[in-house]
Amino acid sequence: MEVYHSIQDTRQWLAGERSMGKSIGFVPTMGALHQGHLNLISRSCRENELTGCSIFVNPIQFNNQEDLAKYPHTLENDLQLLGKTGCHLVFAPSVEAMYPEPVTKKYDFGALERVMEGEHRPGHFNGVAVVVKKLFEIFQPDRAYFGEKDFQQLRIIQSLVKMENIPVEIVPCPTVREADGLAMSSRNRRLSADERAVAPEIYQTLMCARDLAKKKPVAELKRISTVRLESKGFRVDYFELADIESLQPITAWEETPGVIACVAAFLGSVRLIDNMILFANFER
Ligand code: AMP
């Protein structure tokens, strides 16, 4: 497995591989890898002749400086894990290499960036789009793999690729969960033992919402779910029921054939997000 820190070296090595006609799969990450990331890598290895992964804690997508400062950095361990997956190339650049100049680019994702994560984390998706665009230019992958755990991010990337005519296939991958239902996340390791014990309640609440979809009015289901999480000690940023394509909040079940529940909630200082498709009455 090749490990590069420089953009130049990465480009050069990939150009050689590409000239041999190899298909390239790409998995962008911020490191502190877990099975959720490793599943994306394994899938890419199955579907492409070459798989590359980036590890870069992207400062410009953090709207909260404390979150950035506390984000885990575990490169040695990450490389060990990646070595076992069949990944061929790891690109782990410095902030200076990725951002030699101040970032001025401002994307407009319209209504998609004004709800949920976009509303609660100003600038977050612009930062995501800027780094992913740069990474796509470096890797020029045939396919790129993104987790449904970050469902709104997935929609932003799909929009970015369309907007910029980037010739890459975006492959959505299902959320990987711990045995008790907690969605795997690099931030989970910051939970105290007590918080960790409560955290799967997010999954329970989402499953309960799925059971109650169409049986309760939309506003009532949002209220019940929020109250349930608050009663367990969460500080809820949002619990939203949204159209699965546009991610715009719905007010009645009949508005759309596909609905997703999305939640962001704090346990102590750790902000967790998760989602679940409540129904999708069409081929996905
Ligand atoms: P991150 O390192 O958090 O930026 O995530 C890198 C990629 O892994 C993103 O496409 C995430 O959506 C994906 N990912 C993170 N956690 C999970 C999970 N539990 N299941 C599936 N994909 C995930």
PDB file of C-alpha atoms and ligand atoms in Angstrom:
ATOM      1  CA  MET A   1       0.000   0.000   0.000  1.00  0.00           C
ATOM      2  CA  GLU A   2       1.389   3.377  -1.058  1.00  0.00           C
ATOM      3  CA  VAL A   3       1.176   6.208   1.478  1.00  0.00           C
ATOM      4  CA  TYR A   4       1.675   9.755   0.193  1.00  0.00           C
ATOM      5  CA  HIS A   5       1.481  13.144   1.838  1.00  0.00           C
ATOM      6  CA  SER A   6       2.111  15.240  -1.257  1.00  0.00           C
ATOM      7  CA  ILE A   7      -0.434  16.010  -3.971  1.00  0.00           C
ATOM      8  CA  GLN A   8       2.260  15.775  -6.644  1.00  0.00           C
ATOM      9  CA  ASP A   9       3.359  12.255  -5.620  1.00  0.00           C
ATOM     10  CA  THR A  10      -0.245  11.077  -5.455  1.00  0.00           C
ATOM     11  CA  ARG A  11      -1.093  12.456  -8.895  1.00  0.00           C
ATOM     12  CA  GLN A  12       2.050  10.988 -10.400  1.00  0.00           C
ATOM     13  CA  TRP A  13       1.508   7.494  -9.013  1.00  0.00           C
ATOM     14  CA  LEU A  14      -2.151   7.501 -10.029  1.00  0.00           C
ATOM     15  CA  ALA A  15      -1.277   8.707 -13.558  1.00  0.00           C
ATOM     16  CA  GLY A  16       0.958   5.662 -13.970  1.00  0.00           C
ATOM     17  CA  GLU A  17      -1.775   3.300 -12.786  1.00  0.00           C
ATOM     18  CA  ARG A  18      -4.405   5.012 -14.916  1.00  0.00           C
ATOM     19  CA  SER A  19      -2.217   4.712 -18.013  1.00  0.00           C
ATOM     20  CA  MET A  20      -2.474   0.938 -17.564  1.00  0.00           C
ATOM     21  CA  GLY A  21      -6.236   1.313 -17.916  1.00  0.00           C
ATOM     22  CA  LYS A  22      -7.112   0.580 -14.282  1.00  0.00           C
ATOM     23  CA  SER A  23     -10.481   1.692 -12.921  1.00  0.00           C
ATOM     24  CA  ILE A  24     -10.136   3.833  -9.807  1.00  0.00           C
ATOM     25  CA  GLY A  25     -12.367   3.813  -6.724  1.00  0.00           C
ATOM     26  CA  PHE A  26     -11.997   6.540  -4.114  1.00  0.00           C
ATOM     27  CA  VAL A  27     -13.054   6.826  -0.476  1.00  0.00           C
ATOM     28  CA  PRO A  28     -12.571  10.217   1.215  1.00  0.00           C
ATOM     29  CA  THR A  29     -12.356  10.107   5.025  1.00  0.00           C
ATOM     30  CA  MET A  30     -11.241  12.158   8.003  1.00  0.00           C
ATOM     31  CA  GLY A  31      -9.500   9.166   9.568  1.00  0.00           C
ATOM     32  CA  ALA A  32     -10.107   7.593  12.992  1.00  0.00           C
ATOM     33  CA  LEU A  33     -11.330   4.742  10.850  1.00  0.00           C
ATOM     34  CA  HIS A  34     -13.988   2.253  11.909  1.00  0.00           C
ATOM     35  CA  GLN A  35     -15.938  -0.526  10.205  1.00  0.00           C
ATOM     36  CA  GLY A  36     -18.200   2.027   8.479  1.00  0.00           C
ATOM     37  CA  HIS A  37     -15.194   3.410   6.597  1.00  0.00           C
ATOM     38  CA  LEU A  38     -13.727  -0.044   6.012  1.00  0.00           C
ATOM     39  CA  ASN A  39     -16.959  -1.207   4.361  1.00  0.00           C
ATOM     40  CA  LEU A  40     -16.679   1.634   1.845  1.00  0.00           C
ATOM     41  CA  ILE A  41     -13.091   0.590   1.106  1.00  0.00           C
ATOM     42  CA  SER A  42     -14.004  -3.095   0.718  1.00  0.00           C
ATOM     43  CA  ARG A  43     -16.845  -2.220  -1.628  1.00  0.00           C
ATOM     44  CA  SER A  44     -14.520  -0.046  -3.699  1.00  0.00           C
ATOM     45  CA  CYS A  45     -11.966  -2.876  -3.830  1.00  0.00           C
ATOM     46  CA  ARG A  46     -14.637  -5.230  -5.164  1.00  0.00           C
ATOM     47  CA  GLU A  47     -15.833  -2.797  -7.823  1.00  0.00           C
ATOM     48  CA  ASN A  48     -12.556  -1.216  -9.027  1.00  0.00           C
ATOM     49  CA  GLU A  49      -9.091  -2.398  -9.971  1.00  0.00           C
ATOM     50  CA  LEU A  50      -7.498   0.236  -7.744  1.00  0.00           C
ATOM     51  CA  THR A  51      -8.766   1.798  -4.524  1.00  0.00           C
ATOM     52  CA  GLY A  52      -7.497   5.025  -3.006  1.00  0.00           C
ATOM     53  CA  CYS A  53      -8.434   6.540   0.317  1.00  0.00           C
ATOM     54  CA  SER A  54      -7.771  10.008   1.673  1.00  0.00           C
ATOM     55  CA  ILE A  55      -7.294  10.831   5.336  1.00  0.00           C
ATOM     56  CA  PHE A  56      -7.660  14.523   5.979  1.00  0.00           C
ATOM     57  CA  VAL A  57      -9.338  16.317   8.868  1.00  0.00           C
ATOM     58  CA  ASN A  58     -10.676  19.194   6.810  1.00  0.00           C
ATOM     59  CA  PRO A  59     -10.565  22.322   9.011  1.00  0.00           C
ATOM     60  CA  ILE A  60     -12.849  24.412   6.796  1.00  0.00           C
ATOM     61  CA  GLN A  61     -15.825  22.103   7.293  1.00  0.00           C
ATOM     62  CA  PHE A  62     -15.793  22.562  11.069  1.00  0.00           C
ATOM     63  CA  ASN A  63     -18.010  25.389  12.236  1.00  0.00           C
ATOM     64  CA  ASN A  64     -17.102  24.584  15.834  1.00  0.00           C
ATOM     65  CA  GLN A  65     -13.408  25.022  16.717  1.00  0.00           C
ATOM     66  CA  GLU A  66     -13.666  22.830  19.819  1.00  0.00           C
ATOM     67  CA  ASP A  67     -15.009  19.978  17.658  1.00  0.00           C
ATOM     68  CA  LEU A  68     -12.041  20.418  15.310  1.00  0.00           C
ATOM     69  CA  ALA A  69      -9.526  20.526  18.174  1.00  0.00           C
ATOM     70  CA  LYS A  70     -10.981  17.343  19.702  1.00  0.00           C
ATOM     71  CA  TYR A  71     -11.288  15.413  16.443  1.00  0.00           C
ATOM     72  CA  PRO A  72      -9.263  12.184  16.827  1.00  0.00           C
ATOM     73  CA  HIS A  73      -6.038  11.766  14.803  1.00  0.00           C
ATOM     74  CA  THR A  74      -4.965   8.114  14.631  1.00  0.00           C
ATOM     75  CA  LEU A  75      -2.955   7.841  11.394  1.00  0.00           C
ATOM     76  CA  GLU A  76      -0.734   4.916  12.449  1.00  0.00           C
ATOM     77  CA  ASN A  77      -3.699   2.819  13.467  1.00  0.00           C
ATOM     78  CA  ASP A  78      -5.662   3.874  10.365  1.00  0.00           C
ATOM     79  CA  LEU A  79      -2.823   2.739   8.099  1.00  0.00           C
ATOM     80  CA  GLN A  80      -2.731  -0.625   9.839  1.00  0.00           C
ATOM     81  CA  LEU A  81      -6.458  -1.105   9.323  1.00  0.00           C
ATOM     82  CA  LEU A  82      -6.267   0.001   5.683  1.00  0.00           C
ATOM     83  CA  GLY A  83      -3.364  -2.365   5.056  1.00  0.00           C
ATOM     84  CA  LYS A  84      -5.736  -5.268   5.765  1.00  0.00           C
ATOM     85  CA  THR A  85      -8.519  -4.095   3.436  1.00  0.00           C
ATOM     86  CA  GLY A  86      -6.770  -4.268   0.075  1.00  0.00           C
ATOM     87  CA  CYS A  87      -6.593  -0.475  -0.286  1.00  0.00           C
ATOM     88  CA  HIS A  88      -3.767   0.438  -2.699  1.00  0.00           C
ATOM     89  CA  LEU A  89      -3.145   4.096  -1.961  1.00  0.00           C
ATOM     90  CA  VAL A  90      -3.538   6.401   1.030  1.00  0.00           C
ATOM     91  CA  PHE A  91      -3.300  10.145   0.610  1.00  0.00           C
ATOM     92  CA  ALA A  92      -2.797  11.967   3.924  1.00  0.00           C
ATOM     93  CA  PRO A  93      -1.966  15.600   3.148  1.00  0.00           C
ATOM     94  CA  SER A  94      -1.210  18.502   5.480  1.00  0.00           C
ATOM     95  CA  VAL A  95      -3.569  21.469   5.783  1.00  0.00           C
ATOM     96  CA  GLU A  96      -0.911  23.626   4.070  1.00  0.00           C
ATOM     97  CA  ALA A  97      -0.747  21.280   1.090  1.00  0.00           C
ATOM     98  CA  MET A  98      -4.521  21.288   0.627  1.00  0.00           C
ATOM     99  CA  TYR A  99      -4.967  25.002   1.251  1.00  0.00           C
ATOM    100  CA  PRO A 100      -1.940  26.942  -0.039  1.00  0.00           C
ATOM    101  CA  GLU A 101      -4.249  29.955  -0.478  1.00  0.00           C
ATOM    102  CA  PRO A 102      -7.228  31.186   1.545  1.00  0.00           C
ATOM    103  CA  VAL A 103     -10.510  29.620   0.396  1.00  0.00           C
ATOM    104  CA  THR A 104     -12.848  32.046  -1.362  1.00  0.00           C
ATOM    105  CA  LYS A 105     -15.079  29.611  -3.242  1.00  0.00           C
ATOM    106  CA  LYS A 106     -18.781  29.802  -2.286  1.00  0.00           C
ATOM    107  CA  TYR A 107     -21.072  27.081  -3.560  1.00  0.00           C
ATOM    108  CA  ASP A 108     -24.830  27.549  -3.674  1.00  0.00           C
ATOM    109  CA  PHE A 109     -26.713  24.306  -3.112  1.00  0.00           C
ATOM    110  CA  GLY A 110     -30.002  26.143  -2.778  1.00  0.00           C
ATOM    111  CA  ALA A 111     -32.677  24.773  -0.448  1.00  0.00           C
ATOM    112  CA  LEU A 112     -30.586  21.632   0.194  1.00  0.00           C
ATOM    113  CA  GLU A 113     -28.012  23.600   2.215  1.00  0.00           C
ATOM    114  CA  ARG A 114     -30.588  25.563   4.187  1.00  0.00           C
ATOM    115  CA  VAL A 115     -32.018  22.646   6.192  1.00  0.00           C
ATOM    116  CA  MET A 116     -30.766  20.333   8.945  1.00  0.00           C
ATOM    117  CA  GLU A 117     -26.928  20.138   8.937  1.00  0.00           C
ATOM    118  CA  GLY A 118     -26.758  23.097   6.557  1.00  0.00           C
ATOM    119  CA  GLU A 119     -28.904  25.205   8.856  1.00  0.00           C
ATOM    120  CA  HIS A 120     -27.233  24.120  12.087  1.00  0.00           C
ATOM    121  CA  ARG A 121     -23.616  24.112  10.868  1.00  0.00           C
ATOM    122  CA  PRO A 122     -23.101  27.279   8.814  1.00  0.00           C
ATOM    123  CA  GLY A 123     -20.354  26.878   6.218  1.00  0.00           C
ATOM    124  CA  HIS A 124     -20.078  23.131   6.810  1.00  0.00           C
ATOM    125  CA  PHE A 125     -21.224  21.954   3.392  1.00  0.00           C
ATOM    126  CA  ASN A 126     -19.233  24.617   1.575  1.00  0.00           C
ATOM    127  CA  GLY A 127     -16.150  23.245   3.320  1.00  0.00           C
ATOM    128  CA  VAL A 128     -17.122  19.683   2.396  1.00  0.00           C
ATOM    129  CA  ALA A 129     -17.733  20.629  -1.244  1.00  0.00           C
ATOM    130  CA  VAL A 130     -14.435  22.542  -1.538  1.00  0.00           C
ATOM    131  CA  VAL A 131     -12.362  19.642  -0.202  1.00  0.00           C
ATOM    132  CA  VAL A 132     -14.200  16.929  -2.130  1.00  0.00           C
ATOM    133  CA  LYS A 133     -13.831  18.910  -5.377  1.00  0.00           C
ATOM    134  CA  LYS A 134     -10.074  19.198  -4.744  1.00  0.00           C
ATOM    135  CA  LEU A 135      -9.814  15.492  -3.893  1.00  0.00           C
ATOM    136  CA  PHE A 136     -11.767  14.508  -7.015  1.00  0.00           C
ATOM    137  CA  GLU A 137      -9.355  16.591  -9.097  1.00  0.00           C
ATOM    138  CA  ILE A 138      -6.380  14.828  -7.514  1.00  0.00           C
ATOM    139  CA  PHE A 139      -7.773  11.277  -7.758  1.00  0.00           C
ATOM    140  CA  GLN A 140      -9.956  11.578 -10.875  1.00  0.00           C
ATOM    141  CA  PRO A 141     -11.802   8.462  -9.734  1.00  0.00           C
ATOM    142  CA  ASP A 142     -14.284   6.454 -11.783  1.00  0.00           C
ATOM    143  CA  ARG A 143     -16.344   5.838  -8.639  1.00  0.00           C
ATOM    144  CA  ALA A 144     -16.453   7.474  -5.209  1.00  0.00           C
ATOM    145  CA  TYR A 145     -18.033   5.904  -2.138  1.00  0.00           C
ATOM    146  CA  PHE A 146     -20.049   7.823   0.461  1.00  0.00           C
ATOM    147  CA  GLY A 147     -21.936   6.614   3.543  1.00  0.00           C
ATOM    148  CA  GLU A 148     -25.673   7.100   3.964  1.00  0.00           C
ATOM    149  CA  LYS A 149     -24.897   7.880   7.603  1.00  0.00           C
ATOM    150  CA  ASP A 150     -24.227  11.415   6.313  1.00  0.00           C
ATOM    151  CA  PHE A 151     -27.264  11.446   4.071  1.00  0.00           C
ATOM    152  CA  GLN A 152     -27.412  15.179   3.472  1.00  0.00           C
ATOM    153  CA  GLN A 153     -23.694  15.192   2.646  1.00  0.00           C
ATOM    154  CA  LEU A 154     -24.394  12.481   0.080  1.00  0.00           C
ATOM    155  CA  ARG A 155     -27.064  14.690  -1.541  1.00  0.00           C
ATOM    156  CA  ILE A 156     -24.647  17.669  -1.506  1.00  0.00           C
ATOM    157  CA  ILE A 157     -21.965  15.594  -3.247  1.00  0.00           C
ATOM    158  CA  GLN A 158     -24.464  14.357  -5.835  1.00  0.00           C
ATOM    159  CA  SER A 159     -25.427  17.979  -6.451  1.00  0.00           C
ATOM    160  CA  LEU A 160     -21.753  19.078  -6.643  1.00  0.00           C
ATOM    161  CA  VAL A 161     -20.951  16.422  -9.230  1.00  0.00           C
ATOM    162  CA  LYS A 162     -23.912  17.501 -11.367  1.00  0.00           C
ATOM    163  CA  MET A 163     -23.190  21.213 -10.946  1.00  0.00           C
ATOM    164  CA  GLU A 164     -19.512  20.844 -11.890  1.00  0.00           C
ATOM    165  CA  ASN A 165     -19.971  18.080 -14.506  1.00  0.00           C
ATOM    166  CA  ILE A 166     -17.495  15.869 -12.664  1.00  0.00           C
ATOM    167  CA  PRO A 167     -17.217  12.488 -14.444  1.00  0.00           C
ATOM    168  CA  VAL A 168     -17.497  10.271 -11.345  1.00  0.00           C
ATOM    169  CA  GLU A 169     -20.137   7.799 -10.238  1.00  0.00           C
ATOM    170  CA  ILE A 170     -21.245   8.456  -6.663  1.00  0.00           C
ATOM    171  CA  VAL A 171     -21.957   5.181  -4.861  1.00  0.00           C
ATOM    172  CA  PRO A 172     -24.097   5.466  -1.698  1.00  0.00           C
ATOM    173  CA  CYS A 173     -23.340   2.824   0.976  1.00  0.00           C
ATOM    174  CA  PRO A 174     -25.577   1.757   3.897  1.00  0.00           C
ATOM    175  CA  THR A 175     -24.890   2.897   7.457  1.00  0.00           C
ATOM    176  CA  VAL A 176     -22.845   0.449   9.523  1.00  0.00           C
ATOM    177  CA  ARG A 177     -24.002   0.132  13.132  1.00  0.00           C
ATOM    178  CA  GLU A 178     -22.686  -1.246  16.397  1.00  0.00           C
ATOM    179  CA  ALA A 179     -24.479  -4.349  17.696  1.00  0.00           C
ATOM    180  CA  ASP A 180     -26.772  -2.138  19.804  1.00  0.00           C
ATOM    181  CA  GLY A 181     -27.737   0.025  16.824  1.00  0.00           C
ATOM    182  CA  LEU A 182     -25.520   3.048  17.402  1.00  0.00           C
ATOM    183  CA  ALA A 183     -24.295   4.298  14.016  1.00  0.00           C
ATOM    184  CA  MET A 184     -20.508   3.973  13.907  1.00  0.00           C
ATOM    185  CA  SER A 185     -18.764   7.333  14.029  1.00  0.00           C
ATOM    186  CA  SER A 186     -15.294   8.625  14.790  1.00  0.00           C
ATOM    187  CA  ARG A 187     -16.942  10.872  17.392  1.00  0.00           C
ATOM    188  CA  ASN A 188     -18.321   7.895  19.365  1.00  0.00           C
ATOM    189  CA  ARG A 189     -14.932   7.420  21.016  1.00  0.00           C
ATOM    190  CA  ARG A 190     -15.426  10.763  22.767  1.00  0.00           C
ATOM    191  CA  LEU A 191     -18.545   9.511  24.586  1.00  0.00           C
ATOM    192  CA  SER A 192     -18.225   8.734  28.314  1.00  0.00           C
ATOM    193  CA  ALA A 193     -19.302   5.247  29.421  1.00  0.00           C
ATOM    194  CA  ASP A 194     -22.652   6.629  30.598  1.00  0.00           C
ATOM    195  CA  GLU A 195     -23.205   8.550  27.369  1.00  0.00           C
ATOM    196  CA  ARG A 196     -22.237   5.509  25.312  1.00  0.00           C
ATOM    197  CA  ALA A 197     -24.879   3.485  27.140  1.00  0.00           C
ATOM    198  CA  VAL A 198     -27.590   6.030  26.237  1.00  0.00           C
ATOM    199  CA  ALA A 199     -26.435   6.703  22.654  1.00  0.00           C
ATOM    200  CA  PRO A 200     -28.287   3.765  20.978  1.00  0.00           C
ATOM    201  CA  GLU A 201     -31.520   5.478  22.001  1.00  0.00           C
ATOM    202  CA  ILE A 202     -31.155   7.481  18.771  1.00  0.00           C
ATOM    203  CA  TYR A 203     -31.519   4.266  16.779  1.00  0.00           C
ATOM    204  CA  GLN A 204     -34.435   3.120  18.973  1.00  0.00           C
ATOM    205  CA  THR A 205     -36.180   6.443  18.431  1.00  0.00           C
ATOM    206  CA  LEU A 206     -35.677   6.221  14.652  1.00  0.00           C
ATOM    207  CA  MET A 207     -37.065   2.667  14.584  1.00  0.00           C
ATOM    208  CA  CYS A 208     -40.045   3.775  16.638  1.00  0.00           C
ATOM    209  CA  ALA A 209     -40.603   6.648  14.191  1.00  0.00           C
ATOM    210  CA  ARG A 210     -40.530   4.163  11.321  1.00  0.00           C
ATOM    211  CA  ASP A 211     -43.210   2.078  13.051  1.00  0.00           C
ATOM    212  CA  LEU A 212     -45.379   5.148  13.613  1.00  0.00           C
ATOM    213  CA  ALA A 213     -44.958   6.663  10.131  1.00  0.00           C
ATOM    214  CA  LYS A 214     -48.352   7.468   8.587  1.00  0.00           C
ATOM    215  CA  LYS A 215     -50.043   6.386  11.851  1.00  0.00           C
ATOM    216  CA  LYS A 216     -49.387   9.716  13.583  1.00  0.00           C
ATOM    217  CA  PRO A 217     -49.462  13.183  12.040  1.00  0.00           C
ATOM    218  CA  VAL A 218     -46.023  14.399  10.915  1.00  0.00           C
ATOM    219  CA  ALA A 219     -45.781  17.203  13.499  1.00  0.00           C
ATOM    220  CA  GLU A 220     -46.871  14.843  16.281  1.00  0.00           C
ATOM    221  CA  LEU A 221     -44.274  12.222  15.347  1.00  0.00           C
ATOM    222  CA  LYS A 222     -41.525  14.860  15.310  1.00  0.00           C
ATOM    223  CA  ARG A 223     -42.632  16.047  18.749  1.00  0.00           C
ATOM    224  CA  ILE A 224     -42.843  12.540  20.263  1.00  0.00           C
ATOM    225  CA  SER A 225     -39.400  11.632  18.918  1.00  0.00           C
ATOM    226  CA  THR A 226     -37.793  14.846  20.166  1.00  0.00           C
ATOM    227  CA  VAL A 227     -39.366  14.523  23.621  1.00  0.00           C
ATOM    228  CA  ARG A 228     -38.254  10.889  23.826  1.00  0.00           C
ATOM    229  CA  LEU A 229     -34.635  11.834  23.123  1.00  0.00           C
ATOM    230  CA  GLU A 230     -34.731  14.785  25.520  1.00  0.00           C
ATOM    231  CA  SER A 231     -36.114  12.561  28.271  1.00  0.00           C
ATOM    232  CA  LYS A 232     -33.020  10.357  27.894  1.00  0.00           C
ATOM    233  CA  GLY A 233     -30.649  13.307  28.271  1.00  0.00           C
ATOM    234  CA  PHE A 234     -30.054  14.392  24.667  1.00  0.00           C
ATOM    235  CA  ARG A 235     -29.999  18.032  23.611  1.00  0.00           C
ATOM    236  CA  VAL A 236     -31.752  17.781  20.253  1.00  0.00           C
ATOM    237  CA  ASP A 237     -30.584  20.062  17.405  1.00  0.00           C
ATOM    238  CA  TYR A 238     -33.312  18.723  15.135  1.00  0.00           C
ATOM    239  CA  PHE A 239     -35.466  15.692  14.502  1.00  0.00           C
ATOM    240  CA  GLU A 240     -36.730  16.179  10.968  1.00  0.00           C
ATOM    241  CA  LEU A 241     -38.982  14.251   8.606  1.00  0.00           C
ATOM    242  CA  ALA A 242     -37.964  15.068   5.058  1.00  0.00           C
ATOM    243  CA  ASP A 243     -38.448  14.146   1.438  1.00  0.00           C
ATOM    244  CA  ILE A 244     -35.815  11.534   0.626  1.00  0.00           C
ATOM    245  CA  GLU A 245     -34.725  13.257  -2.594  1.00  0.00           C
ATOM    246  CA  SER A 246     -34.832  16.994  -1.837  1.00  0.00           C
ATOM    247  CA  LEU A 247     -34.419  16.594   1.951  1.00  0.00           C
ATOM    248  CA  GLN A 248     -36.967  19.360   2.418  1.00  0.00           C
ATOM    249  CA  PRO A 249     -39.116  18.954   5.549  1.00  0.00           C
ATOM    250  CA  ILE A 250     -42.567  17.525   4.957  1.00  0.00           C
ATOM    251  CA  THR A 251     -45.746  18.552   6.757  1.00  0.00           C
ATOM    252  CA  ALA A 252     -47.981  15.667   5.594  1.00  0.00           C
ATOM    253  CA  TRP A 253     -47.222  12.046   4.695  1.00  0.00           C
ATOM    254  CA  GLU A 254     -49.005  12.294   1.332  1.00  0.00           C
ATOM    255  CA  GLU A 255     -46.584  14.970   0.081  1.00  0.00           C
ATOM    256  CA  THR A 256     -44.009  12.498  -1.156  1.00  0.00           C
ATOM    257  CA  PRO A 257     -43.455   8.771  -1.876  1.00  0.00           C
ATOM    258  CA  GLY A 258     -40.245   8.646   0.153  1.00  0.00           C
ATOM    259  CA  VAL A 259     -39.569   9.963   3.642  1.00  0.00           C
ATOM    260  CA  ILE A 260     -36.393   9.937   5.724  1.00  0.00           C
ATOM    261  CA  ALA A 261     -36.086  10.791   9.405  1.00  0.00           C
ATOM    262  CA  CYS A 262     -32.896  12.688  10.227  1.00  0.00           C
ATOM    263  CA  VAL A 263     -31.645  13.533  13.686  1.00  0.00           C
ATOM    264  CA  ALA A 264     -28.799  15.508  15.244  1.00  0.00           C
ATOM    265  CA  ALA A 265     -28.454  15.520  19.004  1.00  0.00           C
ATOM    266  CA  PHE A 266     -25.832  16.241  21.631  1.00  0.00           C
ATOM    267  CA  LEU A 267     -24.851  13.918  24.454  1.00  0.00           C
ATOM    268  CA  GLY A 268     -22.690  16.138  26.630  1.00  0.00           C
ATOM    269  CA  SER A 269     -20.340  17.871  24.189  1.00  0.00           C
ATOM    270  CA  VAL A 270     -20.560  15.160  21.518  1.00  0.00           C
ATOM    271  CA  ARG A 271     -22.880  15.807  18.602  1.00  0.00           C
ATOM    272  CA  LEU A 272     -24.270  12.670  16.990  1.00  0.00           C
ATOM    273  CA  ILE A 273     -26.212  12.396  13.729  1.00  0.00           C
ATOM    274  CA  ASP A 274     -28.204   9.525  12.299  1.00  0.00           C
ATOM    275  CA  ASN A 275     -31.074   8.862   9.928  1.00  0.00           C
ATOM    276  CA  MET A 276     -33.475   6.173   8.789  1.00  0.00           C
ATOM    277  CA  ILE A 277     -35.629   5.815   5.702  1.00  0.00           C
ATOM    278  CA  LEU A 278     -39.198   5.524   6.978  1.00  0.00           C
ATOM    279  CA  PHE A 279     -40.616   4.463   3.630  1.00  0.00           C
ATOM    280  CA  ALA A 280     -39.691   4.713  -0.029  1.00  0.00           C
ATOM    281  CA  ASN A 281     -42.502   3.608  -2.307  1.00  0.00           C
ATOM    282  CA  PHE A 282     -40.279   3.385  -5.358  1.00  0.00           C
ATOM    283  CA  GLU A 283     -37.198   1.580  -6.580  1.00  0.00           C
ATOM    284  CA  ARG A 284     -34.085   3.110  -4.923  1.00  0.00           C
TER     285      ARG A 284
HETATM  286  P1  AMP B   1     -15.815  10.811   7.845  1.00  0.00           P
HETATM  287  O1  AMP B   1     -14.479  10.225   8.123  1.00  0.00           O
HETATM  288  O2  AMP B   1     -16.696  10.906   9.048  1.00  0.00           O
HETATM  289  O3  AMP B   1     -15.742  12.090   7.052  1.00  0.00           O
HETATM  290  O4  AMP B   1     -16.564   9.775   6.893  1.00  0.00           O
HETATM  291  C1  AMP B   1     -15.986   9.350   5.688  1.00  0.00           C
HETATM  292  C2  AMP B   1     -17.010   8.551   4.917  1.00  0.00           C
HETATM  293  O5  AMP B   1     -17.415   7.418   5.684  1.00  0.00           O
HETATM  294  C3  AMP B   1     -18.293   9.357   4.624  1.00  0.00           C
HETATM  295  O6  AMP B   1     -18.768   9.027   3.327  1.00  0.00           O
HETATM  296  C4  AMP B   1     -19.232   8.855   5.685  1.00  0.00           C
HETATM  297  O7  AMP B   1     -20.592   8.979   5.322  1.00  0.00           O
HETATM  298  C5  AMP B   1     -18.819   7.401   5.791  1.00  0.00           C
HETATM  299  N1  AMP B   1     -19.240   6.844   7.072  1.00  0.00           N
HETATM  300  C6  AMP B   1     -18.962   7.328   8.316  1.00  0.00           C
HETATM  301  N2  AMP B   1     -19.564   6.573   9.248  1.00  0.00           N
HETATM  302  C7  AMP B   1     -20.230   5.589   8.588  1.00  0.00           C
HETATM  303  C8  AMP B   1     -21.057   4.497   8.993  1.00  0.00           C
HETATM  304  N3  AMP B   1     -21.326   4.252  10.281  1.00  0.00           N
HETATM  305  N4  AMP B   1     -21.574   3.705   8.041  1.00  0.00           N
HETATM  306  C9  AMP B   1     -21.340   3.937   6.721  1.00  0.00           C
HETATM  307  N5  AMP B   1     -20.568   4.954   6.279  1.00  0.00           N
HETATM  308  C10 AMP B   1     -20.028   5.766   7.193  1.00  0.00           C
END
